[in-house]
Amino acid sequence: MKKAYVKSYGCQMNAYDAARMADVLGAEGYAPTDSVEEADVVVLNTCHIREKAAEKVYSELGRLRVLKGERKAQGLDTRIVVAGCVAQAEGAEIQARQPAVDVVVGPQSYHRLPDLLARSRERRVVDTEFPIDDKFDHLPRRRTVGASAFLTVQEGCDKFCAFCVVPYTRGAEVSRPVAAVLAEAERLAEGGVREVTLIGQNVNAYHGAGADGAPVGLAELVRAVARIPGIVRIRYTTSHPNDFDDALIQAHAEVPALMPYLHLPVQSGADRILAAMNRKHTGDQYRRLIERVRAVRPDIALSSDFIVGFPGETDADFAETLRLVREIGFESAYSFKYSPRPGTPAAERGDQVPEPVMAARLAELQALLDGQRYAYQRAAAGRVFDVLVEKPGRHPGQVAGKTPHLLAVQFDAAAHHIGTVVPVRITEAGTNSLFGQLISAAAAA
Ligand code: 5AD
Ligand code: SF4
């Protein structure tokens, strides 16, 4: 049997796309493999968001070229596919830099992979179109694995933050129709999925067509997904503060399946920098939004993204970011050094921040955020949470799952608990994981 190795970099949408590419290849008779050495098709699903992520692809491709040569010497063919956002951004340049690449395919065309692979036997192919036909209509039925799944509901972004390549690589915002999302969610539920994370580059701009053709917002979509039998948890990511409407806040108040966790990138705490980033909100507008969400869901766990060293960022600007972090308090966060990306307005600016300054700011910010994360973890000790059991734990006899606030928990329980929600008392807080004890149904009542 032919085998396919699919590796994904970057965000959750890429992870979703990678799984769907595995489905497409599966329908063509390729079994998934974790071992690149035995793969007949190797797909790298690439990320273009920061330079480091994009450059990683070329070192990986260098290794694959050697592997392809070794397999050829044994009479075996290896097709190398570059997919994802680097494929979209760089197209044929990838093959100019690394001739071993057979297929370059963008995020909107991967349903055509079988055809592209067939054509690649004649000559190298590139497909980075944004086709009119919707890839989702051409993808095979998805295989479900596990209790928790991502579901793409929206792609692309019209926000044009000055640092970001996404509006260029993923294009304009497009929402999938409500019926298509619900049909996919129903199939996931039938396959044993209990938690669905609705994903989009800017998911709360979701405006898919409803039954009567009129656009439906994210809050209403969440309510519809919550009605699907079997789905007990809903999450969504990633959000932009400006598209966060009252209806969504109301949904947090009223829909029990909507988990108390919010990833809401702010990027900076300094109004001057936020304006230069084209974020179109201030630090205080972000604070007020958080207050409103906390008013209806006091226990909501907050997460965010930060960029340090955006062009022109001063020490005083950076201090504003630290102040915002101290005031709000985050359960978790991602923070990055600014990375100039080709074609984005910020990359053209003359006032780039020197690397050592960025490194020092990143270390200071991460120390603060790490402290908040540990404090959050420690505060969980002694408390009881509903845990969705997702998989076997690190040690035999253990299982692993997540609290509503997305904290990872390990505890002793039989494997048949996987796919169920059970009450767990947290006994110990590690740095990256909590340890707990299953409370029996009788004790929990
Ligand atoms: N440099 C550094 N970080 C970036 N991000 C997006 N573009 C850049 C860039 N050019 C970060 C933002 C975004 C997250 C997905 O990646 O914080 O929210
Ligand atoms: Fe990029 Fe801004 Fe769109 Fe997020 S909202 S994808 S950071 S342009």
CSV table of C-alpha atoms and ligand atoms in Angstrom, one decimal:
chain,number,residue,atom,x,y,z
A,1,MET,CA,0.0,0.0,0.0
A,2,LYS,CA,1.2,3.5,-0.8
A,3,LYS,CA,2.0,5.8,2.1
A,4,ALA,CA,1.7,9.5,2.7
A,5,TYR,CA,3.5,11.6,5.4
A,6,VAL,CA,1.9,14.9,6.1
A,7,LYS,CA,3.7,17.4,8.4
A,8,SER,CA,2.1,20.7,9.5
A,9,TYR,CA,3.6,23.9,10.8
A,10,GLY,CA,2.0,26.9,12.3
A,11,CYS,CA,-1.6,27.5,13.3
A,12,GLN,CA,-4.6,25.4,13.9
A,13,MET,CA,-6.0,26.1,10.6
A,14,ASN,CA,-2.9,24.5,9.0
A,15,ALA,CA,-3.4,21.5,11.3
A,16,TYR,CA,-7.0,21.2,10.0
A,17,ASP,CA,-5.9,21.6,6.4
A,18,ALA,CA,-3.1,18.9,6.9
A,19,ALA,CA,-5.7,16.5,8.3
A,20,ARG,CA,-7.9,17.1,5.3
A,21,MET,CA,-5.0,16.6,2.9
A,22,ALA,CA,-4.4,13.3,4.6
A,23,ASP,CA,-8.1,12.5,3.9
A,24,VAL,CA,-7.7,13.4,0.3
A,25,LEU,CA,-4.7,11.2,-0.1
A,26,GLY,CA,-6.5,8.5,2.0
A,27,ALA,CA,-9.3,8.5,-0.6
A,28,GLU,CA,-6.6,7.8,-3.2
A,29,GLY,CA,-5.3,4.8,-1.4
A,30,TYR,CA,-2.5,6.4,0.6
A,31,ALA,CA,-2.2,5.1,4.2
A,32,PRO,CA,-1.0,7.7,6.6
A,33,THR,CA,2.5,7.2,8.0
A,34,ASP,CA,4.6,8.9,10.7
A,35,SER,CA,7.8,7.7,9.1
A,36,VAL,CA,9.0,10.0,6.3
A,37,GLU,CA,11.5,7.3,5.1
A,38,GLU,CA,8.8,5.0,3.9
A,39,ALA,CA,6.5,7.7,2.4
A,40,ASP,CA,5.6,7.7,-1.3
A,41,VAL,CA,4.2,11.2,-0.9
A,42,VAL,CA,5.6,13.8,1.6
A,43,VAL,CA,3.5,16.9,2.2
A,44,LEU,CA,4.9,19.9,4.1
A,45,ASN,CA,2.1,22.1,5.1
A,46,THR,CA,4.0,25.4,5.7
A,47,CYS,CA,3.6,28.6,7.7
A,48,HIS,CA,4.6,32.0,6.5
A,49,ILE,CA,3.7,34.1,9.5
A,50,ARG,CA,7.3,34.8,10.7
A,51,GLU,CA,10.6,34.4,8.9
A,52,LYS,CA,11.8,31.6,11.1
A,53,ALA,CA,8.8,29.5,10.3
A,54,ALA,CA,9.2,30.1,6.6
A,55,GLU,CA,12.9,29.3,6.5
A,56,LYS,CA,12.4,26.1,8.4
A,57,VAL,CA,10.8,24.7,5.3
A,58,TYR,CA,14.0,25.0,3.2
A,59,SER,CA,16.1,23.1,5.7
A,60,GLU,CA,13.5,20.4,5.8
A,61,LEU,CA,13.4,20.3,2.0
A,62,GLY,CA,17.2,19.9,1.9
A,63,ARG,CA,16.8,16.7,4.0
A,64,LEU,CA,14.0,15.5,1.8
A,65,ARG,CA,16.0,15.9,-1.3
A,66,VAL,CA,18.6,13.6,0.1
A,67,LEU,CA,16.0,11.1,1.1
A,68,LYS,CA,14.3,11.2,-2.3
A,69,GLY,CA,17.7,10.4,-3.9
A,70,GLU,CA,18.3,7.4,-1.5
A,71,ARG,CA,14.8,6.1,-2.2
A,72,LYS,CA,15.3,6.5,-6.0
A,73,ALA,CA,18.5,4.4,-5.7
A,74,GLN,CA,16.3,1.7,-4.3
A,75,GLY,CA,13.8,2.1,-7.2
A,76,LEU,CA,11.3,3.9,-5.1
A,77,ASP,CA,9.5,7.1,-6.2
A,78,THR,CA,8.9,10.0,-3.7
A,79,ARG,CA,6.7,12.9,-4.5
A,80,ILE,CA,7.5,16.1,-2.5
A,81,VAL,CA,4.6,18.5,-2.0
A,82,VAL,CA,4.9,22.0,-0.5
A,83,ALA,CA,1.5,23.2,0.7
A,84,GLY,CA,0.2,25.9,2.9
A,85,CYS,CA,1.1,29.6,3.2
A,86,VAL,CA,4.7,29.5,2.0
A,87,ALA,CA,3.4,27.7,-1.1
A,88,GLN,CA,0.8,30.4,-1.6
A,89,ALA,CA,3.3,33.3,-1.0
A,90,GLU,CA,6.3,32.0,-3.0
A,91,GLY,CA,4.8,29.7,-5.6
A,92,ALA,CA,7.3,28.6,-8.3
A,93,GLU,CA,10.2,30.3,-6.4
A,94,ILE,CA,10.1,27.3,-4.1
A,95,GLN,CA,11.0,25.0,-7.0
A,96,ALA,CA,13.6,27.4,-8.2
A,97,ARG,CA,15.3,27.2,-4.8
A,98,GLN,CA,14.7,23.5,-4.3
A,99,PRO,CA,14.2,21.5,-7.6
A,100,ALA,CA,13.3,18.3,-5.7
A,101,VAL,CA,9.9,19.8,-5.0
A,102,ASP,CA,7.3,18.2,-7.3
A,103,VAL,CA,4.1,20.0,-6.3
A,104,VAL,CA,3.4,23.4,-4.9
A,105,VAL,CA,-0.2,23.8,-3.8
A,106,GLY,CA,-1.9,26.6,-1.9
A,107,PRO,CA,-4.4,26.4,0.9
A,108,GLN,CA,-7.4,26.9,-1.4
A,109,SER,CA,-6.5,24.2,-4.0
A,110,TYR,CA,-5.5,21.1,-2.0
A,111,HIS,CA,-8.6,19.2,-2.9
A,112,ARG,CA,-6.9,18.9,-6.4
A,113,LEU,CA,-3.9,17.1,-4.9
A,114,PRO,CA,-4.5,13.7,-6.7
A,115,ASP,CA,-4.6,15.5,-10.1
A,116,LEU,CA,-1.6,17.6,-9.2
A,117,LEU,CA,0.4,14.5,-8.2
A,118,ALA,CA,-0.6,12.7,-11.4
A,119,ARG,CA,0.5,15.7,-13.5
A,120,SER,CA,3.8,16.0,-11.5
A,121,ARG,CA,5.0,12.8,-13.1
A,122,GLU,CA,5.4,14.8,-16.4
A,123,ARG,CA,6.6,18.1,-15.0
A,124,ARG,CA,6.7,20.1,-11.8
A,125,VAL,CA,3.4,21.8,-11.0
A,126,VAL,CA,2.2,24.8,-9.1
A,127,ASP,CA,-1.4,25.6,-8.1
A,128,THR,CA,-1.8,28.7,-6.0
A,129,GLU,CA,-5.2,29.8,-7.4
A,130,PHE,CA,-8.1,30.9,-5.4
A,131,PRO,CA,-10.5,28.7,-7.4
A,132,ILE,CA,-14.2,29.7,-7.7
A,133,ASP,CA,-15.2,26.2,-6.8
A,134,ASP,CA,-15.1,25.7,-3.0
A,135,LYS,CA,-12.5,23.2,-1.9
A,136,PHE,CA,-14.9,22.1,0.9
A,137,ASP,CA,-17.4,20.8,-1.7
A,138,HIS,CA,-14.7,18.5,-3.1
A,139,LEU,CA,-13.1,17.1,0.0
A,140,PRO,CA,-13.8,13.5,1.0
A,141,ARG,CA,-15.7,12.6,4.1
A,142,ARG,CA,-13.4,13.3,7.0
A,143,ARG,CA,-12.1,10.6,9.3
A,144,THR,CA,-12.6,11.4,12.9
A,145,VAL,CA,-10.0,10.7,15.5
A,146,GLY,CA,-10.4,11.5,19.1
A,147,ALA,CA,-12.8,13.4,21.3
A,148,SER,CA,-11.8,16.9,20.2
A,149,ALA,CA,-11.7,18.3,16.6
A,150,PHE,CA,-11.1,21.5,14.7
A,151,LEU,CA,-13.6,22.7,12.2
A,152,THR,CA,-12.8,25.5,9.8
A,153,VAL,CA,-15.8,27.9,9.5
A,154,GLN,CA,-14.1,30.9,8.0
A,155,GLU,CA,-10.9,31.7,6.2
A,156,GLY,CA,-8.9,34.7,5.2
A,157,CYS,CA,-8.8,38.2,6.8
A,158,ASP,CA,-9.6,41.7,5.7
A,159,LYS,CA,-8.0,43.4,8.6
A,160,PHE,CA,-4.6,44.1,7.2
A,161,CYS,CA,-2.7,44.6,10.4
A,162,ALA,CA,0.5,46.3,9.2
A,163,PHE,CA,2.8,43.4,10.3
A,164,CYS,CA,0.8,40.5,9.0
A,165,VAL,CA,1.0,38.3,5.8
A,166,VAL,CA,-2.3,36.5,6.3
A,167,PRO,CA,-4.5,38.8,4.2
A,168,TYR,CA,-2.1,38.2,1.4
A,169,THR,CA,-1.6,34.4,1.8
A,170,ARG,CA,-5.1,33.5,2.8
A,171,GLY,CA,-6.9,36.1,0.9
A,172,ALA,CA,-10.1,37.9,1.7
A,173,GLU,CA,-12.5,36.7,4.3
A,174,VAL,CA,-14.8,33.9,3.3
A,175,SER,CA,-17.3,32.2,5.6
A,176,ARG,CA,-18.7,28.7,5.0
A,177,PRO,CA,-22.5,28.4,4.9
A,178,VAL,CA,-24.1,27.4,8.2
A,179,ALA,CA,-25.5,24.1,6.7
A,180,ALA,CA,-22.0,23.0,5.6
A,181,VAL,CA,-20.6,23.7,9.1
A,182,LEU,CA,-23.4,21.9,10.8
A,183,ALA,CA,-23.2,18.9,8.5
A,184,GLU,CA,-19.5,18.6,9.3
A,185,ALA,CA,-20.1,19.0,13.0
A,186,GLU,CA,-22.8,16.3,12.9
A,187,ARG,CA,-20.5,13.9,11.2
A,188,LEU,CA,-17.8,14.7,13.8
A,189,ALA,CA,-20.3,14.0,16.6
A,190,GLU,CA,-21.3,10.7,15.0
A,191,GLY,CA,-17.7,9.8,14.9
A,192,GLY,CA,-17.2,10.3,18.6
A,193,VAL,CA,-16.2,13.9,18.8
A,194,ARG,CA,-17.4,15.7,21.9
A,195,GLU,CA,-15.6,19.1,21.6
A,196,VAL,CA,-15.6,21.2,18.4
A,197,THR,CA,-13.3,24.2,18.0
A,198,LEU,CA,-14.6,26.5,15.3
A,199,ILE,CA,-11.6,28.0,13.6
A,200,GLY,CA,-11.0,30.9,11.3
A,201,GLN,CA,-8.3,33.5,10.8
A,202,ASN,CA,-10.7,36.0,12.2
A,203,VAL,CA,-13.5,33.7,13.4
A,204,ASN,CA,-15.8,36.2,15.0
A,205,ALA,CA,-16.1,38.0,11.6
A,206,TYR,CA,-18.0,34.8,10.6
A,207,HIS,CA,-21.0,35.6,8.5
A,208,GLY,CA,-22.0,32.4,6.7
A,209,ALA,CA,-25.2,32.1,4.8
A,210,GLY,CA,-28.1,30.7,6.9
A,211,ALA,CA,-31.1,28.7,5.7
A,212,ASP,CA,-32.7,31.7,4.1
A,213,GLY,CA,-29.5,32.9,2.6
A,214,ALA,CA,-29.1,35.8,5.0
A,215,PRO,CA,-25.8,36.0,6.9
A,216,VAL,CA,-25.6,34.4,10.3
A,217,GLY,CA,-23.0,35.5,13.0
A,218,LEU,CA,-20.7,33.4,15.1
A,219,ALA,CA,-23.0,33.6,18.2
A,220,GLU,CA,-25.9,32.1,16.3
A,221,LEU,CA,-23.6,29.5,14.7
A,222,VAL,CA,-22.3,28.5,18.2
A,223,ARG,CA,-25.9,28.1,19.4
A,224,ALA,CA,-26.7,25.9,16.4
A,225,VAL,CA,-23.6,23.7,17.0
A,226,ALA,CA,-24.6,23.4,20.7
A,227,ARG,CA,-27.9,21.8,19.6
A,228,ILE,CA,-26.1,18.9,17.9
A,229,PRO,CA,-26.5,15.7,20.0
A,230,GLY,CA,-23.1,14.6,21.3
A,231,ILE,CA,-21.4,18.0,21.1
A,232,VAL,CA,-20.9,19.1,24.7
A,233,ARG,CA,-18.1,21.6,24.3
A,234,ILE,CA,-17.6,24.4,21.8
A,235,ARG,CA,-14.6,26.7,21.5
A,236,TYR,CA,-13.6,29.2,18.8
A,237,THR,CA,-10.4,30.8,17.7
A,238,THR,CA,-8.9,33.3,16.6
A,239,SER,CA,-10.7,36.5,17.3
A,240,HIS,CA,-10.1,40.2,16.6
A,241,PRO,CA,-11.4,42.5,19.3
A,242,ASN,CA,-13.2,44.7,16.8
A,243,ASP,CA,-15.5,42.0,15.6
A,244,PHE,CA,-16.5,40.9,19.1
A,245,ASP,CA,-20.2,41.7,19.2
A,246,ASP,CA,-22.8,41.7,22.0
A,247,ALA,CA,-24.4,38.6,20.6
A,248,LEU,CA,-21.2,36.6,21.3
A,249,ILE,CA,-20.9,38.0,24.8
A,250,GLN,CA,-24.5,36.9,25.3
A,251,ALA,CA,-23.7,33.5,24.0
A,252,HIS,CA,-21.0,33.2,26.7
A,253,ALA,CA,-23.6,34.0,29.3
A,254,GLU,CA,-26.2,31.6,28.0
A,255,VAL,CA,-24.7,28.6,26.1
A,256,PRO,CA,-23.4,26.1,28.7
A,257,ALA,CA,-21.4,24.2,25.9
A,258,LEU,CA,-19.5,27.4,25.1
A,259,MET,CA,-16.3,27.0,27.1
A,260,PRO,CA,-15.0,29.8,29.4
A,261,TYR,CA,-11.9,30.4,27.4
A,262,LEU,CA,-11.0,33.2,25.1
A,263,HIS,CA,-8.0,33.7,22.9
A,264,LEU,CA,-8.1,37.3,22.0
A,265,PRO,CA,-4.9,38.7,20.5
A,266,VAL,CA,-4.1,42.3,21.5
A,267,GLN,CA,-0.5,42.5,20.1
A,268,SER,CA,0.5,45.6,22.1
A,269,GLY,CA,-0.6,47.7,25.1
A,270,ALA,CA,0.5,51.0,23.6
A,271,ASP,CA,-2.0,53.1,21.7
A,272,ARG,CA,0.7,54.6,19.5
A,273,ILE,CA,1.9,51.1,18.4
A,274,LEU,CA,-1.7,49.8,18.1
A,275,ALA,CA,-2.4,52.6,15.7
A,276,ALA,CA,0.8,52.0,13.7
A,277,MET,CA,-0.2,48.3,13.6
A,278,ASN,CA,-3.5,49.3,12.0
A,279,ARG,CA,-5.3,47.5,14.8
A,280,LYS,CA,-8.0,50.1,15.0
A,281,HIS,CA,-8.5,49.7,18.7
A,282,THR,CA,-6.8,51.1,21.8
A,283,GLY,CA,-5.6,49.4,24.9
A,284,ASP,CA,-8.5,50.7,26.9
A,285,GLN,CA,-11.0,49.5,24.3
A,286,TYR,CA,-9.5,46.0,24.8
A,287,ARG,CA,-9.7,46.4,28.6
A,288,ARG,CA,-13.4,47.4,28.4
A,289,LEU,CA,-14.2,44.4,26.1
A,290,ILE,CA,-12.5,42.0,28.6
A,291,GLU,CA,-14.5,43.6,31.4
A,292,ARG,CA,-17.8,43.0,29.5
A,293,VAL,CA,-16.9,39.4,28.9
A,294,ARG,CA,-15.9,38.9,32.5
A,295,ALA,CA,-19.1,40.5,33.6
A,296,VAL,CA,-21.1,37.6,32.1
A,297,ARG,CA,-18.4,34.9,32.6
A,298,PRO,CA,-16.3,35.9,35.6
A,299,ASP,CA,-14.3,32.6,35.4
A,300,ILE,CA,-13.3,33.1,31.7
A,301,ALA,CA,-9.7,32.2,31.0
A,302,LEU,CA,-7.9,34.7,28.8
A,303,SER,CA,-5.2,34.1,26.3
A,304,SER,CA,-3.6,36.5,23.8
A,305,ASP,CA,-0.8,37.1,21.3
A,306,PHE,CA,1.8,39.8,21.7
A,307,ILE,CA,4.5,41.2,19.3
A,308,VAL,CA,7.5,43.0,20.8
A,309,GLY,CA,9.7,45.3,18.8
A,310,PHE,CA,7.2,46.4,16.2
A,311,PRO,CA,9.0,49.2,14.2
A,312,GLY,CA,9.2,52.4,16.3
A,313,GLU,CA,8.4,50.7,19.6
A,314,THR,CA,10.0,52.6,22.5
A,315,ASP,CA,10.7,51.5,26.0
A,316,ALA,CA,7.7,53.5,27.1
A,317,ASP,CA,5.5,51.7,24.6
A,318,PHE,CA,6.8,48.4,25.8
A,319,ALA,CA,6.1,49.4,29.4
A,320,GLU,CA,2.4,49.9,28.3
A,321,THR,CA,2.3,46.3,27.1
A,322,LEU,CA,3.6,45.1,30.4
A,323,ARG,CA,1.0,47.3,32.2
A,324,LEU,CA,-1.8,45.8,30.2
A,325,VAL,CA,-0.6,42.3,30.9
A,326,ARG,CA,-0.4,43.0,34.7
A,327,GLU,CA,-3.8,44.6,34.7
A,328,ILE,CA,-5.7,41.9,32.8
A,329,GLY,CA,-4.0,38.7,33.9
A,330,PHE,CA,-3.7,35.9,31.3
A,331,GLU,CA,-4.0,32.2,31.7
A,332,SER,CA,-1.7,31.7,28.7
A,333,ALA,CA,-0.2,33.7,25.8
A,334,TYR,CA,1.9,33.6,22.8
A,335,SER,CA,4.6,36.3,22.3
A,336,PHE,CA,6.9,36.9,19.4
A,337,LYS,CA,9.6,39.2,18.3
A,338,TYR,CA,8.5,41.3,15.3
A,339,SER,CA,9.5,39.7,12.1
A,340,PRO,CA,9.4,41.8,8.9
A,341,ARG,CA,7.4,40.0,6.3
A,342,PRO,CA,7.8,40.7,2.5
A,343,GLY,CA,5.0,42.8,1.1
A,344,THR,CA,3.6,44.1,4.5
A,345,PRO,CA,3.7,47.9,5.2
A,346,ALA,CA,5.6,47.5,8.5
A,347,ALA,CA,8.5,45.8,6.8
A,348,GLU,CA,9.2,48.9,4.8
A,349,ARG,CA,9.6,51.1,7.8
A,350,GLY,CA,13.0,52.7,8.6
A,351,ASP,CA,12.7,52.5,12.4
A,352,GLN,CA,13.2,48.7,12.9
A,353,VAL,CA,14.0,47.8,16.5
A,354,PRO,CA,17.4,46.2,17.0
A,355,GLU,CA,17.5,42.5,17.6
A,356,PRO,CA,19.0,42.7,21.1
A,357,VAL,CA,16.4,45.1,22.2
A,358,MET,CA,13.7,42.8,20.9
A,359,ALA,CA,15.3,39.8,22.7
A,360,ALA,CA,15.4,41.7,26.0
A,361,ARG,CA,11.8,42.8,25.7
A,362,LEU,CA,10.6,39.3,24.8
A,363,ALA,CA,12.4,37.8,27.8
A,364,GLU,CA,10.8,40.3,30.1
A,365,LEU,CA,7.3,39.9,28.7
A,366,GLN,CA,7.6,36.1,28.7
A,367,ALA,CA,8.8,36.1,32.3
A,368,LEU,CA,5.7,38.1,33.3
A,369,LEU,CA,3.4,35.9,31.3
A,370,ASP,CA,5.0,32.7,32.6
A,371,GLY,CA,4.4,33.9,36.1
A,372,GLN,CA,0.8,34.5,35.4
A,373,ARG,CA,0.4,31.0,33.9
A,374,TYR,CA,2.0,29.3,36.9
A,375,ALA,CA,-0.1,31.3,39.2
A,376,TYR,CA,-3.2,30.2,37.2
A,377,GLN,CA,-2.1,26.6,37.3
A,378,ARG,CA,-1.4,26.7,41.1
A,379,ALA,CA,-4.8,28.3,41.8
A,380,ALA,CA,-6.4,25.3,40.2
A,381,ALA,CA,-5.0,22.9,42.9
A,382,GLY,CA,-7.7,21.6,45.3
A,383,ARG,CA,-10.5,22.5,42.9
A,384,VAL,CA,-12.8,20.2,41.0
A,385,PHE,CA,-13.2,20.6,37.2
A,386,ASP,CA,-15.2,18.8,34.5
A,387,VAL,CA,-12.5,17.2,32.4
A,388,LEU,CA,-13.0,16.0,28.8
A,389,VAL,CA,-10.9,12.9,28.6
A,390,GLU,CA,-9.1,13.0,25.3
A,391,LYS,CA,-6.4,10.3,25.2
A,392,PRO,CA,-4.2,7.9,27.2
A,393,GLY,CA,-1.9,9.7,29.7
A,394,ARG,CA,1.8,9.6,29.9
A,395,HIS,CA,1.9,6.6,32.1
A,396,PRO,CA,0.0,3.3,31.9
A,397,GLY,CA,-3.3,3.5,33.8
A,398,GLN,CA,-3.5,7.2,33.2
A,399,VAL,CA,-5.6,9.3,30.9
A,400,ALA,CA,-5.2,13.0,29.8
A,401,GLY,CA,-7.9,15.6,29.2
A,402,LYS,CA,-8.7,19.3,29.5
A,403,THR,CA,-10.6,21.5,31.9
A,404,PRO,CA,-13.2,24.0,30.5
A,405,HIS,CA,-10.3,26.5,30.8
A,406,LEU,CA,-8.2,24.4,28.6
A,407,LEU,CA,-5.7,23.3,31.3
A,408,ALA,CA,-4.3,19.9,30.6
A,409,VAL,CA,-4.9,17.3,33.3
A,410,GLN,CA,-3.5,13.8,33.9
A,411,PHE,CA,-5.1,11.4,36.2
A,412,ASP,CA,-5.6,7.7,36.9
A,413,ALA,CA,-8.6,6.2,35.1
A,414,ALA,CA,-9.4,3.4,32.7
A,415,ALA,CA,-9.2,4.1,29.0
A,416,HIS,CA,-13.0,3.6,28.6
A,417,HIS,CA,-13.4,7.1,30.0
A,418,ILE,CA,-11.9,8.6,26.9
A,419,GLY,CA,-14.5,10.6,25.1
A,420,THR,CA,-16.5,11.4,28.3
A,421,VAL,CA,-16.6,14.4,30.6
A,422,VAL,CA,-15.8,13.5,34.2
A,423,PRO,CA,-15.3,15.4,37.4
A,424,VAL,CA,-11.7,15.6,38.5
A,425,ARG,CA,-10.1,17.0,41.7
A,426,ILE,CA,-6.8,18.7,41.0
A,427,THR,CA,-4.2,17.4,43.5
A,428,GLU,CA,-1.0,18.9,42.1
A,429,ALA,CA,0.0,21.7,39.7
A,430,GLY,CA,3.0,21.1,37.5
A,431,THR,CA,4.4,23.8,35.2
A,432,ASN,CA,2.7,22.5,32.0
A,433,SER,CA,0.1,20.0,33.3
A,434,LEU,CA,-2.1,19.4,36.3
A,435,PHE,CA,-2.5,16.1,38.1
A,436,GLY,CA,-5.8,15.1,39.5
A,437,GLN,CA,-8.0,12.4,40.9
A,438,LEU,CA,-11.2,11.1,39.3
A,439,ILE,CA,-14.2,11.7,41.6
A,440,SER,CA,-16.6,8.8,41.4
A,441,ALA,CA,-20.1,9.7,40.2
A,442,ALA,CA,-21.5,9.1,43.6
A,443,ALA,CA,-19.0,11.3,45.3
A,444,ALA,CA,-19.5,14.1,42.7
A,445,ALA,CA,-23.3,14.1,43.2
B,1,5AD,N1,6.0,39.2,13.3
B,1,5AD,C1,5.8,38.6,14.6
B,1,5AD,N2,4.7,38.1,14.9
B,1,5AD,C2,3.7,38.1,14.1
B,1,5AD,N3,2.4,37.6,14.1
B,1,5AD,C3,1.8,37.9,13.0
B,1,5AD,N4,2.6,38.5,12.1
B,1,5AD,C4,3.8,38.6,12.8
B,1,5AD,C5,5.0,39.2,12.4
B,1,5AD,N5,5.3,39.7,11.2
B,1,5AD,C6,1.8,37.0,15.4
B,1,5AD,C7,0.6,37.8,15.9
B,1,5AD,C8,-0.5,37.0,15.5
B,1,5AD,C9,0.1,35.6,15.6
B,1,5AD,C10,-0.7,34.5,14.9
B,1,5AD,O1,1.4,35.7,15.1
B,1,5AD,O2,0.8,38.0,17.3
B,1,5AD,O3,-1.6,37.2,16.4
B,2,SF4,FE1,-3.2,39.1,10.6
B,2,SF4,FE2,-4.4,41.1,11.9
B,2,SF4,FE3,-5.8,39.4,10.2
B,2,SF4,FE4,-5.0,38.5,12.6
B,2,SF4,S1,-6.5,40.2,12.3
B,2,SF4,S2,-4.8,37.5,10.6
B,2,SF4,S3,-3.0,39.6,12.8
B,2,SF4,S4,-4.2,40.8,9.6
